Amino acid sequence: METIMKTFSDFQENIDYEQNTRELIKNTTKEIEENTRKIITFLQIIHQEGASNQILATCEKCKLVLHDIKLRYADLRQQVEPGFYYKYYDHWKLVTQKLCFVITLINYFETGSLKLREDVASTLGLAINEKDGFHLSIEDYLFGLLMLVSELTRFAVNAVTNGDYVKPIQISHFVAEMNAGFRLLSLKNDTLRKRYDTLKYDVKKIEEIVYDLSIRGLKPLEKYNS
Amino acid sequence: MYKSKRKTNQTSLKTSNVSYSDSEIIKHFHSLAIELEEKQDRYERLVKISRDITIESKRLIFFLHTFQRGLPEGEKILTEARSRLINLVKTQFSLIMKELHDRDIHQFLRSYSFGIQEFVEAFSFYNFLLNEELLTYQELKKFLQIHSQDLNSAPLDDEFFEKEEFEVSEKCSLNTNITVEEKNKKSNLKVNVKTETNDDCTNRHCIITIVDYILGLNDLTGELMRYCINQVSSGQIQTAFDVCRFLSNLYTGMLSVGFNNREFNRKMFTVIQSVKKVEMACYTVRVRGSEIPKHMIINVLENDEENDNDVHF
């Protein structure tokens, strides 16, 4: 009986310890989530009419918040013991995916290119190798990219509405390249795969936009494309 | 006019195709693909290992059910069971450790935790038959640590096996009540006999998590129930009562923890069924034992079960 009770009281201790860790993590991720929502709201300006000249300024504003978020990730790194990243992964998984999305989106507006995983990771102060502890998982990055494609597609629709016919063409090239990239991955039958399956609708939409522009002669000449 | 337009479209497609192969995005995706595949392959390999562990553990449990206290074959059964447990650790568990070397086990936990639970079930059942005590998490970890092989480094030396003998003799003499002093002695020994081998188990990153251990104990109750009923049917009434007491103690222990885990709660439902069934069996033996010949008791129990509409295991 003693052995049994000892076993279960040890287990209870273990549960309590884990619970405390979870509380700490929850508080930190809550702050990250709030800040991320803030950024996403800021970025909605890209869809507004006549706001194209404000986009870069908005990006700067977002980067300030991102800096804050980076500090919170440093807190998380403290709170999660090495080797326990995936035990508590669910707490920050979604928000990290969203951050990958906003970071790559901001970068797209600034440079027109894709921000690579290691650069996204360093923006958040994360490692990319599992061995280095708190890191940016490959799946989260890919989720972020899929969100990016969706958002850019929506942006392309609104850009046309707002009279900008150049950006949609650029985006169509970018999305086509991303699509080609995703095809290189062999995805398992999991959530990432399901999310990936919606990529083709985004691709289709952006192709339709390009078609609409071409057929009406609104497509800008090749030299503007690059 | 129309033709030329189509042509330009084709060429533009072509140029974009050419640019793909050396584009930064595609290069990046190539490296991501490699990493992702490596992860998936590892996961699949672990699933396979886990399945092997499950099969062997189930066979072992079946085998252990043939054990009967006091019979001369009993010793033999336990010895064989022990060597089979050791063998599992040496082969399959060492493989898991190799796969998870330097990695976060929680990422792959789902791939192999089922096999682990089955193993805990078999091991704790063996341990109960051996000394009627609960296998503790520490003992389990130690067993793993001693018998696993590091497939990443050189083969094991003699020291390693001496240590094993020490452990066995200690276990026999001490049973499970290890005092603090002896614990210290043990840990000193651990330092002296340096085994880089089993990092995976000395620290908190043991491939068997405490949760899997507890879930394995949940499963143990089902085996104890079967064992108890078998004992009744073969006339080992005292053993049956012993098992019943142990089982209800175990259940008390499980009730004492506030563990909000879906699988745990699900398993607890089966646990109470087992406990009730065993208690009912002991009750029947006590009440009607004197009036029914021993070999008939099992029929009575089975009738009771049917009346209770209990789940059959």
Coordinates of N, CA and C in Angstrom, one line a residue, chain A residues 103-184:
Chain A
I103 N 4.9 38.1 -40.4 CA 6.3 38.4 -40.7 C 6.6 38.3 -42.1
T104 N 6.1 37.2 -42.7 CA 6.4 37.0 -44.2 C 5.6 38.0 -45.0
L105 N 4.4 38.4 -44.5 CA 3.6 39.4 -45.2 C 4.3 40.7 -45.2
I106 N 4.8 41.2 -44.0 CA 5.5 42.4 -44.0 C 6.7 42.4 -44.9
N107 N 7.4 41.3 -44.8 CA 8.6 41.2 -45.7 C 8.2 41.3 -47.1
Y108 N 7.1 40.7 -47.5 CA 6.7 40.7 -48.9 C 6.4 42.1 -49.4
F109 N 5.8 42.9 -48.5 CA 5.6 44.3 -48.9 C 6.8 45.1 -49.0
E110 N 7.8 44.7 -48.2 CA 9.0 45.5 -48.2 C 10.0 45.1 -49.3
T111 N 10.0 43.8 -49.6 CA 11.0 43.3 -50.5 C 10.5 42.6 -51.7
G112 N 9.2 42.2 -51.6 CA 8.6 41.4 -52.7 C 9.1 40.0 -52.8
S113 N 9.9 39.6 -51.7 CA 10.4 38.2 -51.8 C 9.9 37.4 -50.5
L114 N 10.2 36.2 -50.5 CA 9.8 35.3 -49.4 C 10.9 35.4 -48.3
K115 N 10.4 35.6 -47.1 CA 11.3 35.5 -46.0 C 11.5 34.1 -45.6
L116 N 12.8 33.7 -45.6 CA 13.1 32.3 -45.3 C 12.9 31.9 -43.8
R117 N 12.8 30.6 -43.6 CA 12.5 30.2 -42.3 C 13.5 30.7 -41.2
E118 N 14.8 30.6 -41.5 CA 15.8 31.0 -40.5 C 15.6 32.5 -40.2
D119 N 15.2 33.3 -41.2 CA 15.1 34.8 -41.0 C 13.8 35.0 -40.2
V120 N 12.8 34.3 -40.4 CA 11.6 34.5 -39.6 C 11.9 34.1 -38.2
A121 N 12.6 33.0 -38.0 CA 13.0 32.5 -36.7 C 13.8 33.6 -36.0
S122 N 14.7 34.2 -36.7 CA 15.6 35.2 -36.0 C 14.8 36.4 -35.6
T123 N 13.8 36.7 -36.4 CA 12.9 37.9 -36.1 C 12.2 37.6 -34.7
L124 N 11.9 36.4 -34.5 CA 11.2 36.1 -33.2 C 12.2 35.6 -32.1
G125 N 13.5 35.6 -32.5 CA 14.5 35.2 -31.6 C 14.5 33.7 -31.3
L126 N 14.1 32.9 -32.3 CA 14.0 31.5 -32.1 C 15.1 30.8 -32.9
A127 N 15.4 29.6 -32.4 CA 16.3 28.7 -33.2 C 15.6 28.0 -34.3
I128 N 16.3 27.4 -35.2 CA 15.5 26.6 -36.2 C 15.8 25.1 -36.0
N129 N 16.8 24.8 -35.2 CA 17.0 23.4 -34.9 C 16.4 22.9 -33.6
E130 N 15.8 21.8 -33.7 CA 15.1 21.2 -32.5 C 16.1 21.1 -31.3
K131 N 17.4 20.7 -31.7 CA 18.4 20.5 -30.7 C 18.7 21.8 -29.9
D132 N 18.4 22.9 -30.5 CA 18.8 24.2 -29.8 C 17.6 24.6 -28.9
G133 N 16.7 23.8 -28.6 CA 15.7 24.1 -27.7 C 14.5 24.8 -28.3
F134 N 14.2 26.0 -27.8 CA 13.0 26.7 -28.3 C 13.2 27.1 -29.8
H135 N 12.5 26.5 -30.6 CA 12.7 26.8 -32.1 C 11.4 27.0 -32.8
L136 N 11.6 27.4 -34.1 CA 10.5 27.6 -35.0 C 10.3 26.3 -35.7
S137 N 9.2 25.6 -35.5 CA 9.0 24.3 -36.2 C 8.7 24.5 -37.6
I138 N 9.1 23.5 -38.4 CA 8.9 23.6 -39.8 C 7.5 23.7 -40.2
E139 N 6.6 23.0 -39.5 CA 5.2 23.0 -39.8 C 4.6 24.4 -39.6
D140 N 5.0 25.0 -38.5 CA 4.5 26.3 -38.2 C 4.8 27.3 -39.3
Y141 N 6.0 27.2 -39.7 CA 6.5 28.1 -40.8 C 5.6 27.9 -42.1
L142 N 5.4 26.6 -42.4 CA 4.6 26.3 -43.6 C 3.2 26.7 -43.4
F143 N 2.6 26.6 -42.3 CA 1.2 27.1 -42.0 C 1.2 28.6 -42.3
G144 N 2.2 29.3 -41.8 CA 2.3 30.7 -42.0 C 2.3 31.1 -43.4
L145 N 3.1 30.3 -44.2 CA 3.2 30.6 -45.7 C 1.8 30.4 -46.3
L146 N 1.1 29.4 -45.9 CA -0.2 29.1 -46.5 C -1.2 30.3 -46.2
M147 N -1.1 30.8 -45.0 CA -1.9 32.0 -44.7 C -1.5 33.2 -45.5
L148 N -0.2 33.3 -45.7 CA 0.4 34.4 -46.5 C -0.2 34.4 -47.9
V149 N -0.3 33.2 -48.5 CA -0.8 33.1 -49.9 C -2.3 33.5 -49.9
S150 N -3.0 33.1 -48.9 CA -4.5 33.4 -48.9 C -4.6 35.0 -48.8
E151 N -3.8 35.5 -47.9 CA -3.9 37.0 -47.7 C -3.5 37.7 -48.9
L152 N -2.5 37.3 -49.6 CA -2.0 38.0 -50.8 C -3.1 37.9 -51.9
T153 N -3.7 36.7 -51.9 CA -4.8 36.6 -52.9 C -5.9 37.6 -52.7
R154 N -6.3 37.7 -51.4 CA -7.3 38.7 -51.1 C -6.8 40.1 -51.4
F155 N -5.6 40.3 -51.1 CA -5.0 41.6 -51.4 C -5.0 41.9 -52.9
A156 N -4.8 40.9 -53.7 CA -4.8 41.1 -55.2 C -6.2 41.5 -55.6
V157 N -7.2 40.8 -55.1 CA -8.6 41.2 -55.5 C -8.8 42.7 -55.2
N158 N -8.5 43.1 -54.0 CA -8.7 44.5 -53.6 C -7.9 45.5 -54.3
A159 N -6.7 45.0 -54.7 CA -5.8 45.9 -55.4 C -6.4 46.2 -56.8
V160 N -7.0 45.2 -57.4 CA -7.7 45.4 -58.7 C -8.8 46.4 -58.5
T161 N -9.6 46.2 -57.5 CA -10.7 47.1 -57.2 C -10.2 48.5 -57.0
N162 N -9.0 48.6 -56.4 CA -8.5 50.0 -56.1 C -7.7 50.5 -57.3
G163 N -7.7 49.8 -58.4 CA -7.1 50.3 -59.6 C -5.6 50.0 -59.8
D164 N -5.1 49.1 -59.0 CA -3.7 48.7 -59.1 C -3.7 47.4 -59.9
Y165 N -3.2 47.4 -61.1 CA -3.1 46.2 -61.9 C -1.7 45.6 -61.9
V166 N -0.8 46.2 -61.3 CA 0.6 45.7 -61.3 C 0.8 44.6 -60.3
K167 N 0.4 45.0 -59.1 CA 0.6 44.1 -57.9 C 0.0 42.7 -58.1
P168 N -1.2 42.6 -58.6 CA -1.8 41.3 -58.8 C -0.9 40.4 -59.7
I169 N -0.3 41.0 -60.7 CA 0.5 40.1 -61.6 C 1.8 39.7 -60.8
Q170 N 2.3 40.6 -60.1 CA 3.5 40.2 -59.3 C 3.1 39.1 -58.3
I171 N 2.0 39.3 -57.7 CA 1.6 38.3 -56.7 C 1.3 36.9 -57.4
S172 N 0.8 37.0 -58.6 CA 0.5 35.7 -59.2 C 1.8 34.9 -59.5
H173 N 2.9 35.7 -59.8 CA 4.2 35.0 -60.0 C 4.6 34.4 -58.7
F174 N 4.5 35.2 -57.6 CA 4.9 34.7 -56.3 C 4.2 33.5 -55.8
V175 N 2.9 33.6 -56.0 CA 2.0 32.5 -55.6 C 2.3 31.2 -56.4
A176 N 2.6 31.4 -57.7 CA 2.9 30.2 -58.5 C 4.1 29.6 -58.0
E177 N 5.1 30.4 -57.7 CA 6.4 29.8 -57.2 C 6.2 29.1 -55.8
M178 N 5.4 29.7 -55.0 CA 5.1 29.0 -53.7 C 4.4 27.7 -53.9
N179 N 3.5 27.7 -54.9 CA 2.7 26.5 -55.2 C 3.7 25.4 -55.7
A180 N 4.6 25.8 -56.5 CA 5.6 24.9 -57.0 C 6.4 24.4 -55.8
G181 N 6.7 25.3 -54.9 CA 7.5 24.9 -53.7 C 6.8 23.8 -52.9
F182 N 5.5 24.1 -52.6 CA 4.7 23.2 -51.8 C 4.6 21.8 -52.4
R183 N 4.6 21.8 -53.7 CA 4.5 20.5 -54.4 C 5.7 19.6 -54.1
L184 N 6.8 20.2 -53.7 CA 8.0 19.4 -53.4 C 7.9 18.7 -52.1

